[in-house]
Amino acid sequence: MDIKYAYYRSSVGYKIEGKTDNDILTAGGSTRPINSFWHDGNLNPLDYVPKTRTLTINGTAYDLSANRVITTPDTITRLKGGASGTLVSGDVTLAAGANMTINQTGSTITLVSTDTTYSAGNGLTLSGTSFSLPVTTSGTGNVVTGITQTANGITVSLGSTPTAADLANYVPLSQKGAANGVASLDASGLVPASQLPSYVDDVLEGYYKTADGKFYKEAAYTNLIAGETGKIYVSLDTNKTYRWTGTTFVYITSGAVDSVNGLTGVVVLNKSHVGLSNVDNTADAAKSVLSAAKWTAARTITLSGVTSTAQTVDGTSNVTIPITAVPATLLTGTAAVNTTGSAAKLTTARTISASGDATWSASFDGSANVTSALTLAATGVAAGTYDEVTVDAKGRVVAGSNIVRSYTTSIVGTASIAHNLGTRNVDVAMYDTVTFYKIEGRVKLTDPNKIDVEFDSALPNTVSITVTRKDI
């Protein structure tokens, strides 16, 4: 090998004192490539680019023997497309169309499109753009029964022309409410009075209640009779007639009668019409009365000083005043009085009774003891067993209710269940309705009337869930 430069070995490696061929002979007799040696400055040759290498930008070549500063223009001078071809060099200009605007903020360019609405009169012709309006059909037949516009087009509903047999099931509009036709119905589903004979339901009978001005079907005033115009209402208890004004019942009277004392029409009576022509108009209090069959006002006569029964007298008959006891101070002489003994019974039996929250009665004349059953008044609560009762001030049960203790339903996954048990103190039991295995889940007591049930995975079958109220 031809050695062109000398070298020596130092403690840091083989130091080159110049340049040699690609392979360098080492002191041991072997060769090593030049790029495996360290150069002055402890630099690696791999860190350098040979000056024979060039960099070409936009058709201009630059060698790399020195630092280069390359400035590119702000505009794009060449665009290269894909499979459709290559665009020619030159500046690129953004031009907005009829439905596009271009906005620039700083270095950001925004393309904004606008919607265009086309309105057609007798027709619409659009050039250069393809438009479509899908039309679909619904049903079968040869008659269009309806057209519906949807978000994607128009739906045409089809049907068939009615046959003579179909039309036979319908009444023509010309026959409704017409002669030899059929009656129509008003908004209340009733035949209008104009289409009814004058004698149909013109008079209704019932009972008029003066207190509230309403008609009822029964004398007990239980069920109302609704007022209708064009009808006469007769109260069976008074035989008075009324009409409905739309808001109230009005008593009907004309002032005319068929006949009064032989008089007809509107009659005004005087005393001669009823045989009292000789009667004067003097008040009884001002008359001189020689005699009377009875007193105007009955009077009561009572004896004093003795025990007696007062009697009422009106002059129509004599009266006798019974004396039942005389004070000893009024007696003179000698008399034998039996003060021992008692009556065996009352002359007239008397009835003793009680009413109110209980009823009881018995007939008693003193001849013997009497016994009668006491009947409690019903409070309106049916006989039975109740969880909760309401008691009034007299200790009577006036209301009762039973607590709903459980609620059962079926679920197929995570669900919210309204059980309406009114408490969070509940037990929740779940089982698979197919395998009958017990199912576990997360139960949240949302409020006293609802629970939320959650599962970590989908349930294979329907689950039966029972929520049971705990007794405290």
mmCIF file with all atom_site columns, N, CA, C and O in Angstrom, residues 144-174:
data_model
loop_
_atom_site.group_PDB
_atom_site.id
_atom_site.type_symbol
_atom_site.label_atom_id
_atom_site.label_alt_id
_atom_site.label_comp_id
_atom_site.label_asym_id
_atom_site.label_entity_id
_atom_site.label_seq_id
_atom_site.pdbx_PDB_ins_code
_atom_site.Cartn_x
_atom_site.Cartn_y
_atom_site.Cartn_z
_atom_site.occupancy
_atom_site.B_iso_or_equiv
_atom_site.pdbx_formal_charge
_atom_site.auth_seq_id
_atom_site.auth_comp_id
_atom_site.auth_asym_id
_atom_site.auth_atom_id
_atom_site.pdbx_PDB_model_num
ATOM 1   N N  . VAL A 1 144 ? -105.953 9.290  -6.003 1.00 0.00 ? 144 VAL A N  1
ATOM 2   C CA . VAL A 1 144 ? -105.103 9.954  -5.025 1.00 0.00 ? 144 VAL A CA 1
ATOM 3   C C  . VAL A 1 144 ? -105.989 10.444 -3.874 1.00 0.00 ? 144 VAL A C  1
ATOM 4   O O  . VAL A 1 144 ? -106.898 11.249 -4.080 1.00 0.00 ? 144 VAL A O  1
ATOM 5   N N  . THR A 1 145 ? -105.710 9.913  -2.668 1.00 0.00 ? 145 THR A N  1
ATOM 6   C CA . THR A 1 145 ? -106.517 10.277 -1.497 1.00 0.00 ? 145 THR A CA 1
ATOM 7   C C  . THR A 1 145 ? -105.834 11.329 -0.641 1.00 0.00 ? 145 THR A C  1
ATOM 8   O O  . THR A 1 145 ? -106.457 11.866 0.272  1.00 0.00 ? 145 THR A O  1
ATOM 9   N N  . GLY A 1 146 ? -104.577 11.602 -0.899 1.00 0.00 ? 146 GLY A N  1
ATOM 10  C CA . GLY A 1 146 ? -103.889 12.623 -0.114 1.00 0.00 ? 146 GLY A CA 1
ATOM 11  C C  . GLY A 1 146 ? -102.449 12.770 -0.554 1.00 0.00 ? 146 GLY A C  1
ATOM 12  O O  . GLY A 1 146 ? -101.866 11.846 -1.122 1.00 0.00 ? 146 GLY A O  1
ATOM 13  N N  . ILE A 1 147 ? -101.877 13.953 -0.320 1.00 0.00 ? 147 ILE A N  1
ATOM 14  C CA . ILE A 1 147 ? -100.484 14.236 -0.643 1.00 0.00 ? 147 ILE A CA 1
ATOM 15  C C  . ILE A 1 147 ? -99.849  14.840 0.602  1.00 0.00 ? 147 ILE A C  1
ATOM 16  O O  . ILE A 1 147 ? -100.376 15.803 1.174  1.00 0.00 ? 147 ILE A O  1
ATOM 17  N N  . THR A 1 148 ? -98.714  14.259 1.029  1.00 0.00 ? 148 THR A N  1
ATOM 18  C CA . THR A 1 148 ? -98.019  14.715 2.227  1.00 0.00 ? 148 THR A CA 1
ATOM 19  C C  . THR A 1 148 ? -96.587  15.075 1.880  1.00 0.00 ? 148 THR A C  1
ATOM 20  O O  . THR A 1 148 ? -95.887  14.291 1.236  1.00 0.00 ? 148 THR A O  1
ATOM 21  N N  . GLN A 1 149 ? -96.159  16.267 2.288  1.00 0.00 ? 149 GLN A N  1
ATOM 22  C CA . GLN A 1 149 ? -94.780  16.678 2.057  1.00 0.00 ? 149 GLN A CA 1
ATOM 23  C C  . GLN A 1 149 ? -93.926  16.228 3.225  1.00 0.00 ? 149 GLN A C  1
ATOM 24  O O  . GLN A 1 149 ? -94.276  16.441 4.378  1.00 0.00 ? 149 GLN A O  1
ATOM 25  N N  . THR A 1 150 ? -92.807  15.561 2.935  1.00 0.00 ? 150 THR A N  1
ATOM 26  C CA . THR A 1 150 ? -91.885  15.089 3.952  1.00 0.00 ? 150 THR A CA 1
ATOM 27  C C  . THR A 1 150 ? -90.563  15.822 3.801  1.00 0.00 ? 150 THR A C  1
ATOM 28  O O  . THR A 1 150 ? -90.388  16.646 2.900  1.00 0.00 ? 150 THR A O  1
ATOM 29  N N  . ALA A 1 151 ? -89.623  15.520 4.705  1.00 0.00 ? 151 ALA A N  1
ATOM 30  C CA . ALA A 1 151 ? -88.312  16.168 4.640  1.00 0.00 ? 151 ALA A CA 1
ATOM 31  C C  . ALA A 1 151 ? -87.546  15.740 3.401  1.00 0.00 ? 151 ALA A C  1
ATOM 32  O O  . ALA A 1 151 ? -86.635  16.455 2.943  1.00 0.00 ? 151 ALA A O  1
ATOM 33  N N  . ASN A 1 152 ? -87.854  14.586 2.823  1.00 0.00 ? 152 ASN A N  1
ATOM 34  C CA . ASN A 1 152 ? -87.100  14.074 1.682  1.00 0.00 ? 152 ASN A CA 1
ATOM 35  C C  . ASN A 1 152 ? -87.882  14.113 0.368  1.00 0.00 ? 152 ASN A C  1
ATOM 36  O O  . ASN A 1 152 ? -87.361  13.676 -0.666 1.00 0.00 ? 152 ASN A O  1
ATOM 37  N N  . GLY A 1 153 ? -89.108  14.583 0.370  1.00 0.00 ? 153 GLY A N  1
ATOM 38  C CA . GLY A 1 153 ? -89.857  14.592 -0.879 1.00 0.00 ? 153 GLY A CA 1
ATOM 39  C C  . GLY A 1 153 ? -91.348  14.657 -0.629 1.00 0.00 ? 153 GLY A C  1
ATOM 40  O O  . GLY A 1 153 ? -91.808  15.287 0.323  1.00 0.00 ? 153 GLY A O  1
ATOM 41  N N  . ILE A 1 154 ? -92.110  13.992 -1.481 1.00 0.00 ? 154 ILE A N  1
ATOM 42  C CA . ILE A 1 154 ? -93.564  14.005 -1.399 1.00 0.00 ? 154 ILE A CA 1
ATOM 43  C C  . ILE A 1 154 ? -94.065  12.559 -1.373 1.00 0.00 ? 154 ILE A C  1
ATOM 44  O O  . ILE A 1 154 ? -93.583  11.706 -2.128 1.00 0.00 ? 154 ILE A O  1
ATOM 45  N N  . THR A 1 155 ? -95.040  12.293 -0.479 1.00 0.00 ? 155 THR A N  1
ATOM 46  C CA . THR A 1 155 ? -95.683  10.975 -0.397 1.00 0.00 ? 155 THR A CA 1
ATOM 47  C C  . THR A 1 155 ? -97.112  11.113 -0.894 1.00 0.00 ? 155 THR A C  1
ATOM 48  O O  . THR A 1 155 ? -97.880  11.946 -0.396 1.00 0.00 ? 155 THR A O  1
ATOM 49  N N  . VAL A 1 156 ? -97.463  10.309 -1.885 1.00 0.00 ? 156 VAL A N  1
ATOM 50  C CA . VAL A 1 156 ? -98.805  10.323 -2.469 1.00 0.00 ? 156 VAL A CA 1
ATOM 51  C C  . VAL A 1 156 ? -99.558  9.093  -1.957 1.00 0.00 ? 156 VAL A C  1
ATOM 52  O O  . VAL A 1 156 ? -99.092  7.964  -2.134 1.00 0.00 ? 156 VAL A O  1
ATOM 53  N N  . SER A 1 157 ? -100.703 9.323  -1.292 1.00 0.00 ? 157 SER A N  1
ATOM 54  C CA . SER A 1 157 ? -101.519 8.223  -0.782 1.00 0.00 ? 157 SER A CA 1
ATOM 55  C C  . SER A 1 157 ? -102.537 7.835  -1.847 1.00 0.00 ? 157 SER A C  1
ATOM 56  O O  . SER A 1 157 ? -103.202 8.699  -2.428 1.00 0.00 ? 157 SER A O  1
ATOM 57  N N  . LEU A 1 158 ? -102.638 6.518  -2.090 1.00 0.00 ? 158 LEU A N  1
ATOM 58  C CA . LEU A 1 158 ? -103.513 6.009  -3.147 1.00 0.00 ? 158 LEU A CA 1
ATOM 59  C C  . LEU A 1 158 ? -104.692 5.247  -2.537 1.00 0.00 ? 158 LEU A C  1
ATOM 60  O O  . LEU A 1 158 ? -104.583 4.653  -1.466 1.00 0.00 ? 158 LEU A O  1
ATOM 61  N N  . GLY A 1 159 ? -105.799 5.274  -3.233 1.00 0.00 ? 159 GLY A N  1
ATOM 62  C CA . GLY A 1 159 ? -106.976 4.527  -2.817 1.00 0.00 ? 159 GLY A CA 1
ATOM 63  C C  . GLY A 1 159 ? -107.797 4.136  -4.032 1.00 0.00 ? 159 GLY A C  1
ATOM 64  O O  . GLY A 1 159 ? -107.406 4.368  -5.187 1.00 0.00 ? 159 GLY A O  1
ATOM 65  N N  . SER A 1 160 ? -108.933 3.533  -3.768 1.00 0.00 ? 160 SER A N  1
ATOM 66  C CA . SER A 1 160 ? -109.791 3.069  -4.858 1.00 0.00 ? 160 SER A CA 1
ATOM 67  C C  . SER A 1 160 ? -111.089 3.879  -4.888 1.00 0.00 ? 160 SER A C  1
ATOM 68  O O  . SER A 1 160 ? -111.553 4.381  -3.862 1.00 0.00 ? 160 SER A O  1
ATOM 69  N N  . THR A 1 161 ? -111.663 3.996  -6.051 1.00 0.00 ? 161 THR A N  1
ATOM 70  C CA . THR A 1 161 ? -112.939 4.692  -6.205 1.00 0.00 ? 161 THR A CA 1
ATOM 71  C C  . THR A 1 161 ? -114.046 3.889  -5.523 1.00 0.00 ? 161 THR A C  1
ATOM 72  O O  . THR A 1 161 ? -114.131 2.675  -5.707 1.00 0.00 ? 161 THR A O  1
ATOM 73  N N  . PRO A 1 162 ? -114.905 4.535  -4.695 1.00 0.00 ? 162 PRO A N  1
ATOM 74  C CA . PRO A 1 162 ? -115.989 3.794  -4.018 1.00 0.00 ? 162 PRO A CA 1
ATOM 75  C C  . PRO A 1 162 ? -116.919 3.145  -5.045 1.00 0.00 ? 162 PRO A C  1
ATOM 76  O O  . PRO A 1 162 ? -117.236 3.730  -6.074 1.00 0.00 ? 162 PRO A O  1
ATOM 77  N N  . THR A 1 163 ? -117.338 1.931  -4.721 1.00 0.00 ? 163 THR A N  1
ATOM 78  C CA . THR A 1 163 ? -118.275 1.217  -5.583 1.00 0.00 ? 163 THR A CA 1
ATOM 79  C C  . THR A 1 163 ? -119.702 1.568  -5.178 1.00 0.00 ? 163 THR A C  1
ATOM 80  O O  . THR A 1 163 ? -119.950 2.211  -4.141 1.00 0.00 ? 163 THR A O  1
ATOM 81  N N  . ALA A 1 164 ? -120.665 1.121  -5.993 1.00 0.00 ? 164 ALA A N  1
ATOM 82  C CA . ALA A 1 164 ? -122.071 1.347  -5.668 1.00 0.00 ? 164 ALA A CA 1
ATOM 83  C C  . ALA A 1 164 ? -122.432 0.697  -4.337 1.00 0.00 ? 164 ALA A C  1
ATOM 84  O O  . ALA A 1 164 ? -123.219 1.234  -3.557 1.00 0.00 ? 164 ALA A O  1
ATOM 85  N N  . ALA A 1 165 ? -121.831 -0.470 -4.058 1.00 0.00 ? 165 ALA A N  1
ATOM 86  C CA . ALA A 1 165 ? -122.097 -1.147 -2.783 1.00 0.00 ? 165 ALA A CA 1
ATOM 87  C C  . ALA A 1 165 ? -121.555 -0.328 -1.617 1.00 0.00 ? 165 ALA A C  1
ATOM 88  O O  . ALA A 1 165 ? -122.159 -0.267 -0.540 1.00 0.00 ? 165 ALA A O  1
ATOM 89  N N  . ASP A 1 166 ? -120.363 0.331  -1.821 1.00 0.00 ? 166 ASP A N  1
ATOM 90  C CA . ASP A 1 166 ? -119.804 1.171  -0.760 1.00 0.00 ? 166 ASP A CA 1
ATOM 91  C C  . ASP A 1 166 ? -120.706 2.372  -0.484 1.00 0.00 ? 166 ASP A C  1
ATOM 92  O O  . ASP A 1 166 ? -120.981 2.733  0.671  1.00 0.00 ? 166 ASP A O  1
ATOM 93  N N  . LEU A 1 167 ? -121.164 3.009  -1.585 1.00 0.00 ? 167 LEU A N  1
ATOM 94  C CA . LEU A 1 167 ? -121.985 4.213  -1.416 1.00 0.00 ? 167 LEU A CA 1
ATOM 95  C C  . LEU A 1 167 ? -123.338 3.901  -0.791 1.00 0.00 ? 167 LEU A C  1
ATOM 96  O O  . LEU A 1 167 ? -123.967 4.785  -0.195 1.00 0.00 ? 167 LEU A O  1
ATOM 97  N N  . ALA A 1 168 ? -123.793 2.644  -0.917 1.00 0.00 ? 168 ALA A N  1
ATOM 98  C CA . ALA A 1 168 ? -125.081 2.277  -0.333 1.00 0.00 ? 168 ALA A CA 1
ATOM 99  C C  . ALA A 1 168 ? -125.047 2.323  1.187  1.00 0.00 ? 168 ALA A C  1
ATOM 100 O O  . ALA A 1 168 ? -126.083 2.368  1.838  1.00 0.00 ? 168 ALA A O  1
ATOM 101 N N  . ASN A 1 169 ? -123.832 2.308  1.779  1.00 0.00 ? 169 ASN A N  1
ATOM 102 C CA . ASN A 1 169 ? -123.702 2.342  3.230  1.00 0.00 ? 169 ASN A CA 1
ATOM 103 C C  . ASN A 1 169 ? -123.667 3.756  3.777  1.00 0.00 ? 169 ASN A C  1
ATOM 104 O O  . ASN A 1 169 ? -123.489 3.956  4.987  1.00 0.00 ? 169 ASN A O  1
ATOM 105 N N  . TYR A 1 170 ? -123.783 4.764  2.909  1.00 0.00 ? 170 TYR A N  1
ATOM 106 C CA . TYR A 1 170 ? -123.680 6.148  3.351  1.00 0.00 ? 170 TYR A CA 1
ATOM 107 C C  . TYR A 1 170 ? -124.953 6.911  2.994  1.00 0.00 ? 170 TYR A C  1
ATOM 108 O O  . TYR A 1 170 ? -125.647 6.584  2.033  1.00 0.00 ? 170 TYR A O  1
ATOM 109 N N  . VAL A 1 171 ? -125.233 7.957  3.782  1.00 0.00 ? 171 VAL A N  1
ATOM 110 C CA . VAL A 1 171 ? -126.387 8.819  3.538  1.00 0.00 ? 171 VAL A CA 1
ATOM 111 C C  . VAL A 1 171 ? -125.894 10.078 2.839  1.00 0.00 ? 171 VAL A C  1
ATOM 112 O O  . VAL A 1 171 ? -124.987 10.750 3.347  1.00 0.00 ? 171 VAL A O  1
ATOM 113 N N  . PRO A 1 172 ? -126.448 10.417 1.684  1.00 0.00 ? 172 PRO A N  1
ATOM 114 C CA . PRO A 1 172 ? -126.024 11.640 0.992  1.00 0.00 ? 172 PRO A CA 1
ATOM 115 C C  . PRO A 1 172 ? -126.269 12.863 1.855  1.00 0.00 ? 172 PRO A C  1
ATOM 116 O O  . PRO A 1 172 ? -127.221 12.924 2.646  1.00 0.00 ? 172 PRO A O  1
ATOM 117 N N  . LEU A 1 173 ? -125.380 13.871 1.742  1.00 0.00 ? 173 LEU A N  1
ATOM 118 C CA . LEU A 1 173 ? -125.533 15.093 2.509  1.00 0.00 ? 173 LEU A CA 1
ATOM 119 C C  . LEU A 1 173 ? -126.853 15.789 2.188  1.00 0.00 ? 173 LEU A C  1
ATOM 120 O O  . LEU A 1 173 ? -127.443 16.456 3.043  1.00 0.00 ? 173 LEU A O  1
ATOM 121 N N  . SER A 1 174 ? -127.352 15.617 0.946  1.00 0.00 ? 174 SER A N  1
ATOM 122 C CA . SER A 1 174 ? -128.587 16.285 0.558  1.00 0.00 ? 174 SER A CA 1
ATOM 123 C C  . SER A 1 174 ? -129.797 15.743 1.312  1.00 0.00 ? 174 SER A C  1
ATOM 124 O O  . SER A 1 174 ? -130.838 16.383 1.374  1.00 0.00 ? 174 SER A O  1
#
